XYZ file of C-alpha atoms in Angstrom:
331
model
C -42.068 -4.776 -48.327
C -44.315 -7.517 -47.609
C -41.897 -10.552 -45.216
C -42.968 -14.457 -46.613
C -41.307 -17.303 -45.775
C -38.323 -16.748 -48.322
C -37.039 -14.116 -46.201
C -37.488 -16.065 -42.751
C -36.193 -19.253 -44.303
C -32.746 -16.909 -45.743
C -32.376 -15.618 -42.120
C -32.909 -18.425 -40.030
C -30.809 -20.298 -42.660
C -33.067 -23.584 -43.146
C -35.574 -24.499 -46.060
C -39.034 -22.923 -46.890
C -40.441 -26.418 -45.962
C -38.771 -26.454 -42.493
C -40.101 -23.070 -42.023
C -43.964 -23.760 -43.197
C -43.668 -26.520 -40.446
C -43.114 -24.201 -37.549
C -45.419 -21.770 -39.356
C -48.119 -24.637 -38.918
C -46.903 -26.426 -35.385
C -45.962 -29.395 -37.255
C -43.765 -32.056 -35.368
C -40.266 -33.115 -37.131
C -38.453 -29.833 -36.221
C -35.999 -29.868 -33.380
C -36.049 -27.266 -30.713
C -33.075 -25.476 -32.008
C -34.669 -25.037 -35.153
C -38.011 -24.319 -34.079
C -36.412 -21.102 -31.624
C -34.072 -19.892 -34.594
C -37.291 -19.339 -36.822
C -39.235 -18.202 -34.647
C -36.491 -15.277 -33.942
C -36.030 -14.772 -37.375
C -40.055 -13.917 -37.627
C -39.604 -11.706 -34.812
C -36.969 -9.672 -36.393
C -38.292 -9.729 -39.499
C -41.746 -8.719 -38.412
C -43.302 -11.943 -40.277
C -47.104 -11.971 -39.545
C -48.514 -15.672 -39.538
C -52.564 -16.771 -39.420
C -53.863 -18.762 -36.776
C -54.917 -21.803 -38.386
C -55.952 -24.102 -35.670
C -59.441 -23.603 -34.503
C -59.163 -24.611 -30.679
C -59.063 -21.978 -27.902
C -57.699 -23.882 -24.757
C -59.653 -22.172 -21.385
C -56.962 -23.381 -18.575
C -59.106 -23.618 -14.937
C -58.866 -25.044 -11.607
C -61.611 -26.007 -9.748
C -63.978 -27.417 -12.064
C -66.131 -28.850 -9.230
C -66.734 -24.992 -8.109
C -70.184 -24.480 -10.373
C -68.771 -20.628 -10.964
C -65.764 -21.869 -12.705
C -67.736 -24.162 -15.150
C -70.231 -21.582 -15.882
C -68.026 -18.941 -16.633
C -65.741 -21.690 -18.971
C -69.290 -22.632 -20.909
C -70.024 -18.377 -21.725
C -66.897 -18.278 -23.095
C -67.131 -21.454 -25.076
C -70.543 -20.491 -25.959
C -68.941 -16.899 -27.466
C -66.596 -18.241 -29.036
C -68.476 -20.898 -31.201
C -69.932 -18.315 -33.885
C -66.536 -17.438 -34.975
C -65.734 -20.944 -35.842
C -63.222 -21.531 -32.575
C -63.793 -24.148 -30.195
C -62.909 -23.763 -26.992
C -61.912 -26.713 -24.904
C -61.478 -26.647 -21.028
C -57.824 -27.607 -19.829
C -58.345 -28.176 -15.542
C -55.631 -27.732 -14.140
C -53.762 -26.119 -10.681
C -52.561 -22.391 -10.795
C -48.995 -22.525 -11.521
C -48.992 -26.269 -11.294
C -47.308 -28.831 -14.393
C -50.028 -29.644 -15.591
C -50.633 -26.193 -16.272
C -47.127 -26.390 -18.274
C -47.785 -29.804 -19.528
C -51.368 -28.740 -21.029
C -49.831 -25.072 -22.690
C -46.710 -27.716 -24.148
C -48.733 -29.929 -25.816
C -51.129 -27.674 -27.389
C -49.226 -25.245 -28.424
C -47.409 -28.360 -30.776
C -50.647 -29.152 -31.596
C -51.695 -25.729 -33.466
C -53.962 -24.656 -30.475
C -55.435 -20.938 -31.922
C -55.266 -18.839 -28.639
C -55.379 -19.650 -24.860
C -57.757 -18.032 -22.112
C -56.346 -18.414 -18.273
C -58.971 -17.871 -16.472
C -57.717 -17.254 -12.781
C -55.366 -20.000 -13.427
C -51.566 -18.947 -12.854
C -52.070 -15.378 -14.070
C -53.735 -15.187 -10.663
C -50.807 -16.061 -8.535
C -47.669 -13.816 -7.682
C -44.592 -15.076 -8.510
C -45.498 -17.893 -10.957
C -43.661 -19.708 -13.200
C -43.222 -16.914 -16.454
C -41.888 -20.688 -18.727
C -46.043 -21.107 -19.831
C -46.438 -17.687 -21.005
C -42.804 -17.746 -23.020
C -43.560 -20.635 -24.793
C -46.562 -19.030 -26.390
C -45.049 -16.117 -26.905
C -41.782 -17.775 -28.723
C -44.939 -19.495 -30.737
C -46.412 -16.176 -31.342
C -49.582 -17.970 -29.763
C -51.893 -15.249 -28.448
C -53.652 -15.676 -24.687
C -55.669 -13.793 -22.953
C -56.256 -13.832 -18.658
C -59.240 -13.348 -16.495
C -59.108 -11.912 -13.283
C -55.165 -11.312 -13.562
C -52.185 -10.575 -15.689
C -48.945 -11.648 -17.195
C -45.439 -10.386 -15.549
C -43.246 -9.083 -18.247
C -46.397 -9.617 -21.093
C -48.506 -7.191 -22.190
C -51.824 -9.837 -23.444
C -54.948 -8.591 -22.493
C -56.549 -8.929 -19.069
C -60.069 -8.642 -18.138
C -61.165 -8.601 -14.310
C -63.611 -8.005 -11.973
C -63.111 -4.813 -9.933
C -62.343 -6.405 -6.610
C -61.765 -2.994 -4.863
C -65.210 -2.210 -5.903
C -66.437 -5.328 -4.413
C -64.993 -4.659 -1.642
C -67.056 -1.917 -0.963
C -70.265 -2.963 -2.194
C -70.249 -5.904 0.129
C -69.266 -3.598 3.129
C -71.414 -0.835 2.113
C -74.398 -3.227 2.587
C -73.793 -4.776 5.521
C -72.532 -1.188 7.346
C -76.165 -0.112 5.960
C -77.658 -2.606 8.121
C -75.649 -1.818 11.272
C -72.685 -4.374 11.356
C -69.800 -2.832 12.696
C -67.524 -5.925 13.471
C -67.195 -7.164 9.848
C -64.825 -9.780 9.170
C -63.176 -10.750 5.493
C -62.239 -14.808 4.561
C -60.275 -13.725 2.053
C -58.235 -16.120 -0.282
C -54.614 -17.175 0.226
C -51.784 -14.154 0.310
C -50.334 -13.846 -3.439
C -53.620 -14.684 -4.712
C -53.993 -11.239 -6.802
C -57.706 -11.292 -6.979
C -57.807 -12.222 -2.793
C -54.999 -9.271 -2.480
C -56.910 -6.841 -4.039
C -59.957 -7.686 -1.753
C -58.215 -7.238 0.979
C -57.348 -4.019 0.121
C -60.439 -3.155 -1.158
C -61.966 -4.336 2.276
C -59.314 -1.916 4.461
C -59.938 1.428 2.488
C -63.904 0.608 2.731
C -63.687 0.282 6.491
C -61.052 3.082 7.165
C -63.574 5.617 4.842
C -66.175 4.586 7.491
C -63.421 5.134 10.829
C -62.494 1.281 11.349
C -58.435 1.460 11.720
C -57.824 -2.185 12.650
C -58.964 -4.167 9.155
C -56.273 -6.312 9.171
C -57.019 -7.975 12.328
C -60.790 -8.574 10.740
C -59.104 -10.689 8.106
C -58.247 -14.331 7.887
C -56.527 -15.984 5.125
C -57.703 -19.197 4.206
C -57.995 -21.438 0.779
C -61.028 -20.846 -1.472
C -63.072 -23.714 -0.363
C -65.695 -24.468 1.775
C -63.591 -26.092 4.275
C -61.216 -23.219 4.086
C -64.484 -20.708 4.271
C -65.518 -22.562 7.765
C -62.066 -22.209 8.837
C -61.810 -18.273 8.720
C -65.331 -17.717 9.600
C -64.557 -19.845 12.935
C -61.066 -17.723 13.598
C -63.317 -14.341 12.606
C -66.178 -15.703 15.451
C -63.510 -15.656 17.477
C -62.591 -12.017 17.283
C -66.778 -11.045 17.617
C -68.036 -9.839 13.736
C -71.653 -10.062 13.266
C -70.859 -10.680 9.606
C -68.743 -11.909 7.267
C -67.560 -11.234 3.970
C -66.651 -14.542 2.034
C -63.979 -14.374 -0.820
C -66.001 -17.046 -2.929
C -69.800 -18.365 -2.737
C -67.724 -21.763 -2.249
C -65.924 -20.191 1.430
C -69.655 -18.599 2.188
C -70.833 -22.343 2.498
C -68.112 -22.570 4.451
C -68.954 -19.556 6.731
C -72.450 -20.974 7.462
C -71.034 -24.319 8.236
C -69.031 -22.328 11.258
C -71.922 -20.123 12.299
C -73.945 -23.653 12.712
C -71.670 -24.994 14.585
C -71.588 -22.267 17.242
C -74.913 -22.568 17.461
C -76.121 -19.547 15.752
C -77.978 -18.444 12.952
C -77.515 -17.035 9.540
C -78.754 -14.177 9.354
C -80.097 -13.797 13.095
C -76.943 -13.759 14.759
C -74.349 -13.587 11.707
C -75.013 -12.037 8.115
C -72.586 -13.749 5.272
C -72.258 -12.296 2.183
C -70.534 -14.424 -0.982
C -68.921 -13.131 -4.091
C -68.895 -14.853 -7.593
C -72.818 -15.196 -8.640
C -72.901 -18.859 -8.896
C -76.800 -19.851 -9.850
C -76.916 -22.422 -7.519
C -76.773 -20.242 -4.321
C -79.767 -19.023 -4.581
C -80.966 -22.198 -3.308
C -79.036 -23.000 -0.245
C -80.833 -22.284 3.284
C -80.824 -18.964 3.464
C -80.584 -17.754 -0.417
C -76.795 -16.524 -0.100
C -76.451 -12.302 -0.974
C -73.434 -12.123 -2.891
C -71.253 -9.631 -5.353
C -71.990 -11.045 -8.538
C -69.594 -10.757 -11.062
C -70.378 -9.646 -14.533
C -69.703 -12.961 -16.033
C -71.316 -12.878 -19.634
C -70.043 -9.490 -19.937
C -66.241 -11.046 -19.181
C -67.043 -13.698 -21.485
C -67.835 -11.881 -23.873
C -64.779 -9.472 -24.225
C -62.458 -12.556 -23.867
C -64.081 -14.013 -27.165
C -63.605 -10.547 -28.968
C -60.133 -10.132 -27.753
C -59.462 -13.778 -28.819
C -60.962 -13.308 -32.184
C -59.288 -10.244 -33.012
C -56.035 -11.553 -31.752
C -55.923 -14.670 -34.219
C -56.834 -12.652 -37.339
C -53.424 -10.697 -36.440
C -55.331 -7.361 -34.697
C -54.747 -5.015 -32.450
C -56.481 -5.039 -29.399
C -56.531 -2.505 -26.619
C -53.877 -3.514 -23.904
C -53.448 -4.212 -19.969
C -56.333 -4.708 -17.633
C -59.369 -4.112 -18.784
C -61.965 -3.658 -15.203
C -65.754 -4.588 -15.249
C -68.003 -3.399 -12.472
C -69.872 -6.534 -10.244
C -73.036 -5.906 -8.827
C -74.485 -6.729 -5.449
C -77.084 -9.271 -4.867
C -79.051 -9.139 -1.937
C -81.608 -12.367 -0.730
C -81.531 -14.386 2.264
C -78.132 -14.292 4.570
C -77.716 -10.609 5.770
C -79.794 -8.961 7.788
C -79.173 -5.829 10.877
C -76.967 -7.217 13.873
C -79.418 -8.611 16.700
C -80.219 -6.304 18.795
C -80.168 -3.582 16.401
C-alpha cells in the first residue's frame, strides 16, 4: 500500500494542507505540529522528495586555503545534478553551527555536508543532527561521524597517514620524530596519534606519547608544539595540518636552525599553496576530489530517497615529497 498524505494527515490528526506544509518546510506550523507529523511519517513509512535545491557545506576555518578548496570540489560536483551547494562557516560544535542547521532546515535546504565541522569533535552537541533527522533532512560528514546516526561518512585514513609520514622520514634516518597533533577529542587528530604510536612501536620506539604535543590546528598552535617537541631533541616533525607545518618552521627559525638541515617537517592536507613556501613543504595529501566526489553521489542519491552504503567509508592519502625533509645532519 502506497502511504500519501491522507494517511499521515488521519494519524497525526491535522489537515492535508497542514501536512503538505511540513512536507515542504513551509513556516505557519507550530512546533508541536510540525514533531507530531513528522512521527506520523516515521511510523507510517511516508517517503517525501527533496524539493529544495541547496546543499549547505558547514566549515570552520575558511581562511585555511584546504578548507575552501575542498568546499569548491564539492560545490563544483554537485552543480550537474542541479544542487547548489552553499558554504555555512562556522565553529565545530559552536551555535552558529545550530543556528545555520535551524534556519535552513525551515528553509527547505536539500541535504547538508559537515565537513570536519562538529562530526569531528567527541562529545558534541547530538541537537544539530536530530533536527535533521526529525526533518527527514539527509547529511552527510567528512572526516568523522554522527553518534547515535548512521549518515554516511567519508574520511581520510589517518592511521595510514600516520605511517606514510613516518615511514619517510625513518627512511631518511630520523629517529627522534615528534607529532603536533590537533587538540584531544579531535577524532581526525586522535586517530593520528594513534596512527603515529603503532608506526613507531612496529619500528621499536616505546615512548610515542612523550613525542607528541597537543596543540590547536593553526600556525601559531603548529610553532607552539614544534618549540615543546625541540625541546625533547626530534630531528623532525610531523605536523597535523599544512597550516601547524608553517607553524613548525616558524619554531625551527627561531632556534636558529634550518628546515631541512637541522629539522625535516612534514604537513598533511595537500593545500596547493605549499608548494610555494621556502622550502616546498612534503606533506600527506589527502585525496580531496576523490572525497568530493563520493559526498556529491551520496548526497544525490540520498535526496532522490536511495539507499546508500552506510558508516565510514576510508580513502587512502598519498605522500608528497619536495623541499622540507631531508636525512638528520650528520647522517
Amino acid at each position: 500500500m502506497k502511504i500519501g498524505i491522507t494517511e499521515v494527515a488521519e494519524m497525526a490528526g491535522v489537515s492535508e494542507a497542514t501536512v503538505s506544509r511540513v512536507i515542504n518546510r513551509r513556516a505557519g506550523v507550530s512546533a508541536r505540529t510540525r514533531e507530531a507529523v513528522e512521527r506520523a511519517m516515521a511510523e507510517l513509512g511516508y517517503e517525501r522528495s527533496t524539493r529544495g535545491q541547496i546543499v549547505a557545506v558547514i566549515t570552520p576555518w575558511l581562511s585555511n586555503p584546504f578548507f575552501a578548496e575542498v568546499a569548491e570540489l564539492i560545490e563544483a560536483a554537485l552543480a550537474p545534478h542541479g544542487l547548489k551547494g552553499v558554504v555555512c562557516p562556522a565553529l565545530p560544535g559552536g551555535i552558529q553551527e545550530r543556528e545555520f542547521v535551524g534556519a535552513l532546515a525551515e528553509h527547505g535546504v536539500a541535504a547538508v555536508v559537515f565537513l570536519s565541522a562538529s562530526n569531528t569533535v567527541d562529545g558534541a552537541d547530538p541537537e544539530t543532527y536530530h533536527v535533521l533527522a526529525a526533518r527527514r533532512i539527509p547529511f552527510v560528514g567528512v572526516n568523522g561521524g554522527f553518534e547515535g546516526h548512521d549518515a554516511p561518512v567519508l574520511s581520510t585514513d589517518d592511521h595510514l597517514s600516520a605511517e606514510l609520514a613516518v615511514d619517510h622520514l625513518w627512511t631518511l634516518g630520523h629517529r627522534r620524530i615528534g607529532l603536533a597533533s590537533g587538540p584531544s577529542g579531535n577524532r581526525p587528530a586522535d586517530r593520528r596519534v594513534e596512527g603515529f604510536a603503532a608506526a613507531l612501536a612496529r619500528r621499536g620506539v616505546a615512548d610515542a606519547d612523550a613525542l607528541v604535543v597537543r596543540q590547536r590546528y593553526t600556525v601559531e598552535g603548529g610553532q607552539s608544539a614544534t618549540s615543546e617537541l625541540l625541546k625533547r631533541g626530534v630531528t623532525a616533525v610531523v605536523a597535523a595540518s599544512d597550516f601547524m607545518a608553517l607553524g613548525a618552521y616558524r619554531a625551527v627559525a627561531r632556534e636558529g636552525l634550518s628546515v631541512p638541515g637541522d629539522v625535516s617537517v612534514v604537513g598533511h592536507d595537500g593545500s596547493m599553496i605549499m608548494e610555494f613556501v621556502d622550502p616546498p613543504l612534503t606533506t600527506v595529501r589527502q585525496p580531496i576530489d576523490r572525497l568530493a566526489k563520493e559526498v556529491a553521489r551520496s548526497i544525490v542519491a540520498l535526496v532522490s530517497n536511495r539507499d546508500v552504503p552506510r558508516g565510514e567509508l576510508l580513502f587512502s592519502p598519498e605522500l608528497v615529497v619536495r623541499g622540507s625533509t631531508a636525512p638528520p645532519r650528520g647522517a
